XYZ file of C-alpha atoms in Angstrom:
724
model
C 126.177 -135.851 -57.217
C 125.898 -132.050 -56.091
C 127.463 -128.772 -57.649
C 127.140 -124.939 -56.941
C 125.670 -123.725 -60.441
C 126.438 -120.082 -61.398
C 126.000 -117.723 -63.796
C 128.349 -117.658 -66.226
C 129.432 -115.425 -69.252
C 127.433 -116.027 -73.075
C 131.114 -116.131 -74.715
C 132.962 -118.083 -74.980
C 130.642 -120.822 -77.170
C 131.357 -124.224 -76.127
C 132.848 -125.433 -72.821
C 135.628 -123.706 -71.402
C 137.943 -124.800 -68.578
C 139.909 -121.477 -66.624
C 141.330 -123.928 -64.023
C 138.792 -123.371 -61.880
C 135.486 -124.935 -63.912
C 133.962 -124.597 -66.944
C 131.746 -122.490 -68.778
C 129.242 -123.383 -71.045
C 126.959 -121.352 -72.790
C 124.825 -122.791 -76.082
C 123.494 -120.991 -79.174
C 119.685 -121.623 -79.009
C 117.722 -118.906 -80.669
C 114.374 -120.593 -80.885
C 114.280 -122.351 -78.373
C 112.231 -122.803 -74.678
C 114.577 -124.230 -72.706
C 118.261 -125.847 -72.154
C 119.288 -128.676 -69.827
C 123.144 -128.882 -69.840
C 123.701 -132.696 -68.638
C 126.621 -134.528 -67.654
C 127.752 -138.156 -67.996
C 130.035 -139.988 -65.988
C 130.794 -142.366 -68.575
C 130.314 -142.177 -73.120
C 127.894 -145.564 -72.375
C 126.081 -144.452 -69.994
C 122.590 -144.569 -70.066
C 121.553 -141.982 -67.279
C 122.955 -138.343 -67.230
C 125.521 -137.796 -63.112
C 123.867 -134.650 -62.932
C 121.310 -132.597 -65.283
C 121.028 -129.004 -64.972
C 118.166 -126.451 -66.132
C 120.314 -123.518 -68.263
C 118.857 -120.256 -67.025
C 121.039 -117.706 -67.228
C 119.936 -116.585 -71.612
C 122.245 -113.687 -73.649
C 121.600 -112.341 -77.062
C 119.614 -115.657 -78.282
C 122.743 -117.816 -75.545
C 121.669 -119.631 -72.638
C 124.798 -120.005 -70.481
C 125.761 -121.162 -67.456
C 129.477 -121.699 -64.864
C 129.986 -125.351 -62.803
C 133.111 -124.624 -59.923
C 134.306 -128.047 -59.765
C 134.495 -129.048 -63.340
C 137.191 -130.593 -64.830
C 138.974 -131.218 -68.357
C 136.982 -135.074 -69.347
C 134.054 -134.018 -68.235
C 131.673 -136.196 -70.778
C 128.424 -133.589 -71.406
C 125.267 -132.772 -73.779
C 122.658 -130.820 -74.532
C 118.377 -131.296 -74.085
C 116.623 -128.689 -75.645
C 113.514 -127.534 -75.818
C 110.881 -125.481 -77.522
C 108.115 -126.538 -80.730
C 108.923 -129.790 -82.670
C 106.339 -128.668 -85.672
C 108.577 -130.153 -88.896
C 105.947 -128.649 -91.238
C 107.404 -124.669 -89.376
C 110.716 -126.459 -89.354
C 111.108 -126.786 -86.004
C 112.109 -129.895 -84.707
C 112.820 -129.401 -81.248
C 113.061 -133.061 -79.067
C 114.421 -132.938 -75.610
C 114.561 -136.806 -75.398
C 117.430 -136.880 -77.974
C 120.489 -135.899 -76.073
C 122.517 -133.113 -78.272
C 126.210 -132.875 -78.948
C 127.654 -129.649 -78.138
C 128.879 -127.415 -81.503
C 131.533 -126.241 -80.142
C 132.406 -128.973 -78.413
C 136.612 -129.225 -78.953
C 136.631 -133.103 -78.132
C 133.588 -135.700 -78.850
C 134.329 -139.456 -76.968
C 132.563 -142.342 -78.660
C 131.002 -143.251 -81.906
C 127.213 -143.474 -83.414
C 126.010 -146.710 -82.326
C 122.912 -146.458 -84.947
C 119.323 -146.634 -82.655
C 115.706 -145.133 -83.728
C 115.417 -143.175 -81.119
C 118.199 -141.070 -82.627
C 115.468 -139.996 -85.335
C 113.122 -136.889 -83.714
C 110.828 -139.398 -85.038
C 108.916 -142.926 -85.147
C 110.432 -144.662 -87.446
C 108.082 -146.289 -89.671
C 105.734 -144.435 -88.441
C 103.439 -143.650 -91.996
C 103.541 -139.616 -90.658
C 106.831 -139.936 -91.156
C 108.904 -136.873 -89.681
C 105.547 -135.668 -88.246
C 105.486 -138.567 -85.986
C 107.439 -137.670 -82.199
C 109.769 -140.007 -80.617
C 109.330 -139.938 -76.708
C 112.533 -142.286 -76.898
C 115.527 -141.058 -75.235
C 118.974 -141.453 -77.438
C 121.611 -140.588 -74.724
C 123.071 -144.036 -74.590
C 123.719 -144.036 -78.222
C 125.590 -141.207 -79.102
C 128.891 -139.887 -78.389
C 129.743 -137.163 -75.606
C 130.969 -133.550 -76.229
C 134.138 -132.976 -74.312
C 135.354 -130.311 -71.578
C 138.589 -130.714 -72.827
C 141.792 -128.879 -71.330
C 143.517 -126.645 -73.753
C 146.717 -126.020 -72.600
C 149.327 -127.869 -74.779
C 153.540 -127.205 -74.785
C 154.140 -125.962 -78.274
C 157.807 -125.332 -77.894
C 158.769 -122.182 -79.854
C 156.150 -123.935 -82.579
C 156.304 -121.657 -85.985
C 154.374 -121.975 -88.960
C 156.141 -122.611 -92.400
C 154.265 -120.458 -94.056
C 155.601 -121.573 -98.008
C 154.717 -119.171 -100.306
C 152.168 -121.469 -102.995
C 154.248 -121.055 -105.807
C 157.821 -123.589 -103.585
C 154.573 -125.688 -102.453
C 154.061 -129.190 -103.508
C 150.234 -130.740 -101.548
C 150.238 -134.138 -101.147
C 146.136 -134.902 -100.326
C 146.551 -138.252 -97.733
C 144.163 -139.633 -95.193
C 145.565 -140.388 -91.451
C 144.432 -144.133 -91.642
C 144.620 -144.890 -95.314
C 148.407 -142.743 -95.415
C 149.903 -144.711 -92.470
C 148.214 -148.527 -91.390
C 149.748 -150.604 -93.499
C 153.185 -148.846 -92.693
C 155.930 -151.635 -92.017
C 158.147 -149.462 -89.324
C 154.916 -147.655 -87.750
C 154.187 -148.783 -84.517
C 151.039 -151.752 -85.000
C 149.765 -149.892 -81.743
C 149.842 -146.490 -83.307
C 149.333 -146.849 -86.745
C 145.956 -144.756 -88.772
C 146.862 -142.145 -86.138
C 147.736 -138.577 -86.295
C 150.520 -140.442 -84.001
C 151.411 -142.305 -86.758
C 151.342 -139.571 -89.400
C 153.892 -137.557 -86.848
C 156.003 -140.941 -86.576
C 159.298 -139.993 -87.876
C 159.455 -142.524 -91.011
C 155.826 -140.498 -92.078
C 157.898 -136.963 -91.796
C 161.334 -138.610 -93.752
C 159.390 -139.810 -96.946
C 158.048 -136.962 -97.057
C 160.952 -134.891 -96.985
C 162.634 -136.588 -99.383
C 159.687 -137.285 -101.192
C 159.890 -133.146 -101.469
C 156.128 -132.790 -100.177
C 155.999 -128.993 -98.424
C 152.012 -129.380 -96.965
C 150.498 -132.435 -96.164
C 147.303 -131.939 -97.335
C 144.261 -134.206 -94.392
C 140.536 -135.194 -95.800
C 139.062 -134.328 -93.296
C 139.346 -134.756 -89.452
C 136.622 -132.865 -88.091
C 134.269 -135.104 -86.130
C 132.475 -137.452 -88.501
C 129.531 -140.215 -88.522
C 129.775 -143.325 -89.893
C 125.520 -143.152 -92.516
C 123.208 -145.993 -90.681
C 123.070 -147.049 -94.710
C 126.655 -148.492 -95.061
C 126.863 -149.592 -91.329
C 123.767 -151.688 -91.906
C 125.501 -153.058 -95.450
C 128.884 -154.102 -93.328
C 130.780 -150.504 -95.428
C 131.744 -147.285 -93.173
C 132.312 -143.228 -94.040
C 136.379 -143.656 -94.872
C 136.425 -140.964 -96.731
C 135.183 -138.460 -93.787
C 132.776 -136.208 -95.279
C 129.734 -136.593 -92.837
C 131.021 -133.407 -89.962
C 128.860 -133.640 -87.037
C 131.941 -132.035 -84.870
C 133.785 -128.639 -86.389
C 135.744 -128.320 -84.102
C 136.608 -131.871 -83.186
C 139.284 -133.512 -84.543
C 138.279 -137.253 -84.985
C 138.953 -139.372 -81.728
C 139.364 -142.042 -84.135
C 142.201 -141.556 -85.409
C 143.673 -140.487 -81.666
C 145.803 -144.103 -80.156
C 145.895 -142.348 -76.956
C 142.180 -141.957 -76.040
C 139.297 -139.760 -76.597
C 138.935 -138.018 -74.077
C 140.834 -134.805 -74.943
C 143.664 -136.824 -75.486
C 143.150 -136.326 -79.507
C 143.485 -133.179 -78.955
C 146.922 -133.771 -77.695
C 147.903 -135.950 -80.246
C 146.668 -133.662 -82.905
C 148.800 -131.257 -81.797
C 151.833 -133.244 -81.107
C 151.372 -134.108 -84.806
C 151.219 -130.869 -87.080
C 154.103 -129.774 -84.058
C 156.431 -132.574 -85.744
C 155.201 -131.574 -89.459
C 155.837 -127.836 -88.836
C 159.566 -129.158 -87.574
C 160.215 -130.682 -90.803
C 158.921 -127.946 -92.796
C 155.933 -129.535 -93.460
C 152.605 -127.537 -93.669
C 148.852 -129.191 -92.649
C 146.323 -127.992 -94.411
C 142.990 -129.786 -93.918
C 139.637 -130.572 -96.678
C 136.869 -128.964 -94.553
C 133.245 -129.715 -95.311
C 131.028 -127.029 -94.010
C 128.818 -126.872 -96.686
C 126.366 -129.395 -94.942
C 126.089 -131.592 -92.041
C 126.106 -135.498 -91.281
C 122.232 -134.897 -90.205
C 120.854 -135.641 -93.717
C 117.744 -134.579 -95.091
C 114.797 -134.253 -92.630
C 114.482 -138.208 -92.647
C 117.446 -137.822 -90.920
C 118.770 -138.422 -87.098
C 119.021 -135.924 -84.227
C 122.222 -135.233 -83.575
C 122.790 -131.838 -83.190
C 122.274 -128.997 -84.844
C 118.647 -129.669 -85.492
C 117.689 -130.473 -82.162
C 119.480 -127.380 -81.063
C 117.953 -125.007 -83.495
C 117.116 -126.299 -87.073
C 116.464 -123.262 -88.298
C 119.350 -121.202 -87.579
C 121.290 -123.270 -88.737
C 120.216 -125.337 -92.391
C 118.481 -123.161 -95.760
C 114.868 -124.765 -95.786
C 112.722 -124.717 -98.709
C 110.021 -123.138 -99.452
C 108.251 -125.840 -97.454
C 110.350 -125.816 -93.937
C 109.847 -128.934 -93.602
C 112.449 -129.401 -95.711
C 116.000 -129.209 -96.663
C 117.336 -127.213 -99.842
C 120.364 -129.953 -100.540
C 123.579 -128.506 -102.709
C 125.507 -130.801 -101.576
C 124.180 -134.692 -102.599
C 123.614 -135.397 -98.874
C 120.510 -134.361 -98.131
C 121.087 -130.822 -96.151
C 122.949 -127.727 -96.399
C 124.231 -124.782 -93.820
C 123.086 -121.746 -93.999
C 125.249 -119.449 -94.754
C 123.021 -116.394 -94.818
C 122.808 -116.538 -91.332
C 124.370 -114.593 -88.994
C 124.528 -117.781 -86.552
C 126.446 -120.338 -89.136
C 128.771 -117.834 -90.101
C 129.714 -117.108 -86.523
C 130.057 -121.271 -86.315
C 132.580 -121.516 -89.490
C 134.541 -118.023 -88.688
C 135.168 -119.637 -85.315
C 135.338 -122.721 -86.348
C 138.780 -121.751 -88.752
C 140.301 -119.237 -85.795
C 140.411 -121.699 -83.447
C 142.088 -124.324 -86.269
C 144.216 -121.629 -87.268
C 145.721 -120.376 -83.047
C 144.967 -122.889 -81.765
C 145.841 -126.208 -83.316
C 148.380 -123.990 -85.264
C 147.182 -125.413 -89.041
C 148.109 -123.674 -91.925
C 145.270 -123.436 -94.902
C 142.258 -125.657 -95.504
C 140.719 -126.821 -98.653
C 136.340 -126.477 -98.965
C 134.511 -129.429 -100.159
C 132.401 -128.382 -102.248
C 132.943 -124.719 -101.958
C 130.417 -123.495 -103.907
C 127.886 -123.969 -102.032
C 129.191 -121.585 -99.137
C 128.691 -118.771 -102.041
C 125.422 -119.046 -102.161
C 122.962 -116.556 -101.484
C 119.249 -117.681 -102.559
C 119.974 -120.291 -104.925
C 122.323 -118.704 -106.830
C 125.892 -118.946 -107.403
C 127.281 -115.701 -105.443
C 131.344 -115.310 -105.676
C 131.097 -112.020 -102.891
C 129.075 -114.242 -100.976
C 128.699 -112.997 -97.309
C 130.759 -115.867 -96.221
C 133.905 -114.107 -98.918
C 133.381 -110.958 -97.560
C 133.845 -111.711 -93.601
C 136.943 -114.028 -94.812
C 138.445 -111.297 -97.509
C 138.416 -109.202 -94.039
C 139.758 -111.236 -91.164
C 143.207 -110.592 -90.049
C 143.679 -114.595 -89.474
C 141.922 -116.027 -91.162
C 142.830 -114.569 -94.682
C 146.706 -114.813 -93.712
C 146.185 -118.775 -94.378
C 146.143 -121.120 -97.646
C 142.398 -120.494 -98.598
C 141.530 -123.778 -101.267
C 138.519 -123.238 -102.533
C 137.002 -126.912 -104.626
C 135.115 -124.532 -107.048
C 131.332 -126.516 -107.612
C 128.606 -128.070 -105.649
C 125.747 -130.412 -106.812
C 123.089 -127.391 -107.751
C 122.605 -125.744 -110.579
C 125.077 -123.245 -111.486
C 127.690 -124.798 -109.089
C 130.518 -124.578 -111.801
C 132.521 -121.804 -110.652
C 136.774 -123.688 -111.490
C 137.969 -119.509 -112.300
C 134.919 -117.228 -110.263
C 136.981 -117.127 -106.489
C 137.807 -114.066 -105.658
C 141.233 -113.066 -104.459
C 142.736 -114.141 -102.180
C 141.936 -118.057 -103.108
C 143.367 -121.399 -104.698
C 141.042 -123.706 -107.031
C 140.953 -127.203 -107.304
C 141.313 -126.961 -110.833
C 139.409 -128.931 -112.363
C 139.258 -128.301 -116.021
C 143.316 -128.502 -115.652
C 142.191 -132.102 -115.196
C 140.417 -133.167 -117.616
C 142.484 -131.862 -119.901
C 145.478 -133.432 -119.201
C 143.819 -136.562 -119.084
C 142.000 -135.947 -122.294
C 145.474 -135.144 -123.980
C 147.479 -138.221 -122.846
C 145.343 -140.656 -123.454
C 144.699 -139.573 -127.112
C 140.870 -137.631 -127.058
C 140.208 -135.081 -129.660
C 141.026 -131.571 -127.800
C 142.776 -128.390 -128.351
C 146.360 -127.867 -128.369
C 145.379 -124.123 -127.326
C 143.132 -125.777 -123.744
C 146.513 -127.697 -123.515
C 149.046 -125.146 -123.084
C 147.159 -122.915 -121.622
C 146.139 -125.528 -118.329
C 149.907 -126.182 -119.125
C 150.802 -122.286 -118.438
C 148.689 -121.681 -115.399
C 145.137 -121.796 -116.971
C 145.375 -117.693 -117.847
C 142.252 -118.161 -119.019
C 140.843 -118.927 -115.751
C 143.198 -116.069 -113.678
C 144.338 -113.508 -114.608
C 141.528 -111.135 -114.889
C 141.500 -111.137 -111.551
C 144.264 -109.843 -111.350
C 145.654 -113.660 -109.673
C 148.733 -115.570 -110.181
C 149.430 -118.584 -112.271
C 149.683 -120.037 -108.503
C 145.510 -119.020 -108.179
C 145.331 -123.370 -109.858
C 145.489 -125.913 -107.594
C 146.666 -128.485 -110.395
C 145.901 -132.158 -110.696
C 145.261 -135.058 -112.600
C 143.669 -137.391 -109.595
C 141.976 -136.568 -105.771
C 140.819 -138.693 -103.473
C 137.708 -139.374 -105.672
C 137.612 -140.763 -108.966
C 140.796 -143.023 -110.167
C 144.461 -143.460 -109.088
C 147.167 -142.980 -111.321
C 147.549 -146.208 -111.856
C 144.239 -147.027 -112.758
C 143.881 -143.872 -114.680
C 145.737 -145.974 -117.184
C 145.093 -149.398 -116.110
C 140.684 -148.715 -116.724
C 137.983 -147.444 -119.010
C 134.870 -148.167 -116.791
C 134.543 -147.847 -112.955
C 134.233 -150.453 -111.169
C 132.450 -149.674 -108.241
C 130.466 -153.693 -106.816
C 132.333 -153.480 -103.527
C 129.927 -150.501 -102.447
C 126.644 -151.782 -102.723
C 124.628 -149.510 -104.928
C 125.448 -152.309 -107.982
C 127.955 -150.054 -109.739
C 125.828 -147.024 -110.313
C 128.036 -144.754 -107.938
C 130.867 -143.040 -108.778
C 132.086 -140.888 -112.778
C 130.758 -142.616 -115.408
C 132.837 -140.488 -117.490
C 136.720 -141.310 -116.344
C 138.532 -139.814 -119.550
C 140.883 -142.830 -117.729
C 142.724 -145.486 -120.858
C 143.436 -148.868 -120.064
C 146.550 -148.575 -122.720
C 144.499 -151.964 -124.619
C 142.956 -154.397 -121.593
C 140.634 -154.191 -118.429
C 142.921 -154.116 -115.323
C 145.448 -155.715 -114.203
C 147.627 -157.473 -116.848
C 150.669 -159.604 -117.576
C 151.107 -158.209 -121.649
C 155.423 -156.217 -121.256
C 153.762 -154.146 -123.750
C 150.739 -153.049 -122.312
C 152.334 -152.913 -118.460
C 155.374 -151.013 -120.288
C 152.665 -148.381 -122.140
C 151.421 -147.502 -119.121
C 154.342 -147.358 -116.383
C 155.290 -145.025 -119.073
C 151.700 -142.474 -119.099
C 151.992 -142.686 -115.421
C 155.095 -140.703 -115.558
C 154.179 -138.157 -119.010
C 151.448 -137.710 -116.106
C 153.491 -136.669 -113.307
C 156.094 -135.105 -115.338
C 153.579 -133.007 -116.896
C 151.910 -131.968 -113.340
C 155.009 -130.753 -112.177
C 156.226 -129.082 -114.629
C 152.826 -127.118 -115.054
C 152.897 -123.153 -113.529
C 150.802 -123.718 -110.475
C 150.523 -125.685 -107.453
C 151.094 -129.186 -108.361
C 148.159 -131.930 -105.875
C 149.881 -135.209 -106.006
C 147.219 -137.940 -104.582
C 149.514 -140.540 -102.228
C 150.284 -143.612 -103.405
C 150.224 -141.550 -106.738
C 154.269 -142.007 -106.564
C 154.372 -146.083 -106.058
C 152.040 -147.081 -108.341
C 149.011 -147.282 -105.818
C 145.527 -149.107 -106.714
C 142.198 -149.575 -105.666
C 140.716 -152.122 -108.894
C 139.296 -149.949 -110.061
C 137.204 -147.912 -107.983
C 136.769 -145.180 -108.354
C 134.882 -143.982 -105.402
C 136.129 -145.741 -102.200
C 134.378 -144.203 -99.849
C 133.306 -146.139 -97.988
C 136.157 -149.155 -98.555
C 138.120 -148.699 -94.484
C 140.164 -151.385 -96.306
C 143.116 -152.870 -97.913
C 141.108 -151.137 -100.949
C 141.579 -147.746 -100.505
C 145.336 -148.483 -97.116
C 148.737 -148.061 -98.638
C 150.087 -151.197 -99.919
C 153.976 -149.790 -98.785
C 155.309 -153.094 -99.315
C 154.312 -153.275 -102.676
C 155.314 -150.298 -103.334
C 156.854 -148.366 -106.924
C 160.048 -148.211 -106.026
C 161.025 -146.719 -109.885
C 157.699 -144.671 -110.129
C 158.801 -143.141 -106.533
C 162.887 -142.405 -107.634
C 160.975 -140.794 -110.829
C 158.171 -138.817 -109.298
C 161.363 -137.533 -106.116
C 163.642 -137.035 -109.145
C 160.589 -134.452 -110.786
C 159.896 -132.096 -107.744
C 163.446 -131.437 -107.065
C 163.357 -130.460 -110.445
C 160.589 -128.778 -109.969
C 161.949 -126.921 -107.012
C 165.342 -126.164 -107.899
C 164.049 -124.332 -111.316
C 162.167 -121.135 -110.549
C 161.219 -121.203 -114.362
C 158.599 -124.505 -113.857
C 157.118 -122.386 -111.025
C 156.156 -119.025 -111.755
C 154.774 -116.391 -110.501
C 153.782 -113.758 -112.833
C 152.674 -114.626 -115.736
C 153.987 -115.364 -118.885
C 154.212 -112.613 -121.687
C 154.888 -113.936 -125.332
C 156.796 -111.123 -126.020
C 160.537 -110.609 -126.498
C 163.321 -109.840 -123.859
C 164.123 -106.730 -123.695
C 168.345 -107.464 -124.540
C 167.753 -110.815 -125.876
C 165.395 -111.030 -129.067
C 163.624 -113.859 -127.899
C 160.088 -114.442 -126.603
C 160.088 -115.834 -122.478
C 158.200 -118.464 -123.856
C 157.412 -119.813 -127.584
C 155.542 -122.396 -129.048
C 157.036 -124.993 -131.782
C 155.832 -127.299 -133.777
C 158.167 -130.498 -135.032
C 159.475 -129.308 -138.020
C 161.031 -126.735 -135.271
C 159.309 -123.485 -136.793
C 156.740 -122.152 -134.625
C 152.846 -122.393 -134.073
C 150.554 -120.257 -135.622
C 146.937 -119.823 -135.046
C 145.828 -122.292 -137.706
C 147.792 -124.680 -135.220
C 146.726 -123.891 -132.097
C 142.590 -125.187 -133.522
C 144.074 -129.001 -134.528
C 141.330 -130.775 -132.662
C 142.820 -133.683 -133.791
C 147.192 -133.141 -133.126
C 149.172 -134.881 -130.387
C 151.953 -133.094 -130.642
C 154.136 -129.163 -129.578
C 157.142 -128.183 -128.025
C 157.619 -125.267 -125.469
C 160.743 -122.798 -124.769
C 160.687 -121.445 -121.593
C 163.484 -118.169 -121.041
C 164.936 -118.569 -118.167
C 165.664 -114.673 -117.658
C 161.749 -113.804 -118.746
C 160.431 -114.229 -114.757
C 160.423 -111.066 -114.284
C 160.204 -111.748 -110.225
C 162.837 -110.527 -107.249
C 164.025 -112.565 -104.506
C 163.385 -112.076 -100.409
C 166.032 -109.606 -100.623
C 165.519 -107.755 -104.154
C 168.525 -109.733 -105.955
C 166.727 -110.763 -109.669
C 165.556 -114.328 -110.151
C 166.838 -115.998 -113.183
C 167.298 -119.252 -114.819
C 168.212 -121.738 -116.824
C 166.181 -121.846 -120.278
C 163.616 -125.296 -121.379
C 162.883 -126.814 -123.935
C 160.021 -129.701 -123.613
C 158.635 -131.796 -125.930
C 154.766 -133.228 -125.523
C 154.758 -136.270 -127.734
C 150.919 -138.227 -127.564
C 150.774 -139.443 -130.498
C 151.555 -143.559 -130.847
C 153.797 -143.206 -132.789
C 157.427 -142.173 -132.181
C 158.408 -138.255 -134.349
C 161.136 -136.398 -134.883
C 162.136 -133.238 -133.535
C 163.785 -130.330 -135.118
C 165.594 -128.186 -132.564
C 164.542 -124.625 -132.283
C 167.624 -121.767 -133.740
C 170.694 -120.926 -131.815
C 168.460 -117.924 -130.722
C 167.013 -119.531 -128.732
C 170.648 -121.613 -127.200
C 172.928 -123.379 -128.979
C 173.790 -126.480 -126.987
C 170.966 -128.512 -125.128
C 171.269 -131.154 -122.879
C 167.709 -133.708 -121.979
C 167.108 -134.660 -118.388
C 163.767 -136.236 -118.511
C 162.161 -138.142 -120.862
C 160.180 -140.412 -119.797
C 160.618 -143.065 -122.812
C 163.146 -144.540 -120.831
C 162.146 -142.489 -117.080
C 165.154 -141.316 -116.381
C 166.097 -138.119 -114.749
C 168.615 -135.868 -115.515
C 169.705 -137.566 -118.483
C 173.151 -137.969 -119.828
C 176.159 -135.631 -121.036
C 175.329 -135.535 -124.584
C 174.755 -132.807 -126.609
C 172.405 -131.678 -129.230
C 173.004 -128.627 -131.145
C 170.732 -126.027 -131.919
C 168.426 -126.904 -135.180
C 169.011 -130.748 -134.933
C 166.974 -133.749 -134.945
C 165.841 -135.503 -131.938
C 163.992 -138.777 -132.753
C 161.376 -137.911 -129.324
C 159.737 -141.887 -128.677
C 155.852 -142.469 -128.600
C 153.277 -141.008 -126.499
C 156.378 -139.799 -124.520
C 157.144 -136.576 -122.875
C 161.211 -135.122 -122.809
C 162.706 -132.071 -121.098
C 165.890 -130.481 -122.389
C 167.946 -127.864 -120.131
C 170.106 -125.189 -121.847
C 172.354 -123.457 -119.232
C 172.395 -119.771 -119.523
C 175.501 -117.074 -120.653
C 175.805 -113.734 -118.053
C 172.802 -111.493 -118.853
C 173.914 -108.757 -121.558
C 173.745 -105.485 -119.281
C 171.038 -103.799 -121.959
C 168.838 -107.142 -120.738
C 169.698 -107.029 -117.280
C 168.668 -103.730 -116.609
C 165.131 -104.555 -119.082
C 164.574 -107.382 -116.777
C 165.314 -104.667 -113.536
C 162.170 -103.038 -115.256
C 159.973 -105.707 -116.277
C 159.842 -106.522 -112.136
C 158.811 -102.946 -111.396
C 156.144 -103.595 -113.615
């Protein structure tokens, strides 16, 4: 095969088809030579054509090949010194993926030739491997970027109206009986009308997908008959993983992903991607040479004082060096690509504290955040941080800059402790329920900076949180040593499944308590796929390697009562702005009403004082929320008001009598939620001010008082408060 070879252009990086040919551009600062290799088949042992790239501009190697079309498979061989002691690991015997590949075909077939050194050699990575890795490496793919978006528009749902649903592409769809078998577990399945209707009926506004960037299945897992199911092992930051494609892997995965986004947008649902820019799948100094390591190791990774080794703030063997312009460009180009070309609506950044590290300390205003803050594209989408990593000082909840929201790990821990009956201060529970002002208010952020969650993909499911005291991860093959040991869970008296009716009923009530607390809390709620139907992982709290029925949703075993309860909860939240405030509670009386925007009460009906907040054994309290204290306006400047609500939390093991507050807080109350019965919208029975009601053991009761027309003096005060 012979083609004319033209100089081409250094930008854009990657492989760019213009309708007549393809421009190839690769950043490799310290390389001495680069070869572009074309393949006819993903399993080809030899390239069909090898082009020596002679043009180099600003450390970027480039060439243009006319006649090349979408679907073409390619890779690179990069020449340079192999000197691990100085951080250089060039080895032209290793075929490399394009760091900017828009699609990747195939999967790694583990073989010793994928490593830059001789596996088993006493010198370890200081030795040099001459075996060719091309037959065992997936290939980069030239794509056709054209797509008919049919006028697609981003839903642009504000945070205070957002309901996030964390899901796995395969796990959510693989066992759904109404989805055609040939598309189960794929992007097409997520776009199927059955899934979209389910999400709409549930009230979801944003689906947060676990990693879909092309990732690698770890060798040690494959050799044990396991896999990397979660996908936090990225090798291609621009490529949607082809294994979730039902239509092919020669660029079809890109089109199918776009079709999924288009369908979800038409349904008013945003798409948020869980992204892993903190490390790559190449692991530590003994890892394989698949892409970045062989392209230019020192230009991508964070190395120790001894450059043979890698800094590891992620527990995965390496850390991308975001202090380097080349890495910052890679990440920013990737983010912009997913926004502009793939139309996604936001990102959740895995171990985001790693991205903030300058030298060894976490710098909340590091280069990464500075660049994102000023970027006119990236700064306008949803940016969610997992605000911690595994390094020293890596727990940074509350410390990310304005414009970011955070997974609120303190919310998770506090709510779990409260409902399992652990010693915990009511003051912290109140902070978490009202948006965690102690974490976010000083940075001029709003309650929506807090992404509230009780469970996430890592850890127990909601069902298992109330069914197990201990993790049961034996199936992971690590002697139950993996996964978090301190789960703040409570099995309600028996470890695992039981036929004891009392324990089953208590567990159901606890699930309703967690969900009710979550959806009535200020902030942005995140629900994990399957928690609403009582999905179990049989006590496995680290199912990252379980691509099987442990992780998949069992739709035919769905807990329909809990599902309906969750639907009604979300519906209630969306109908009442008092549960999704845009401004902080101030705890001061509303002028003209003489009633605070929020007030906390003891079971005796009296307001709590300082001594009550500091009781670590107290398990019961109630909160009044004033519908006229929102201090917000609608899209056309209209004042937003709501009814008044009274929420009673009883984490005590016995029923308690609660005296309702005086008339100034509401003359009559009706019950909307009682987690003892599982009913939402209650009944027509009215409870008068000052009367006593019985609240069941370990339960939540929500009372509602329809407010009357605001007095003129209070209405004016409301308008003035909005301007503050």
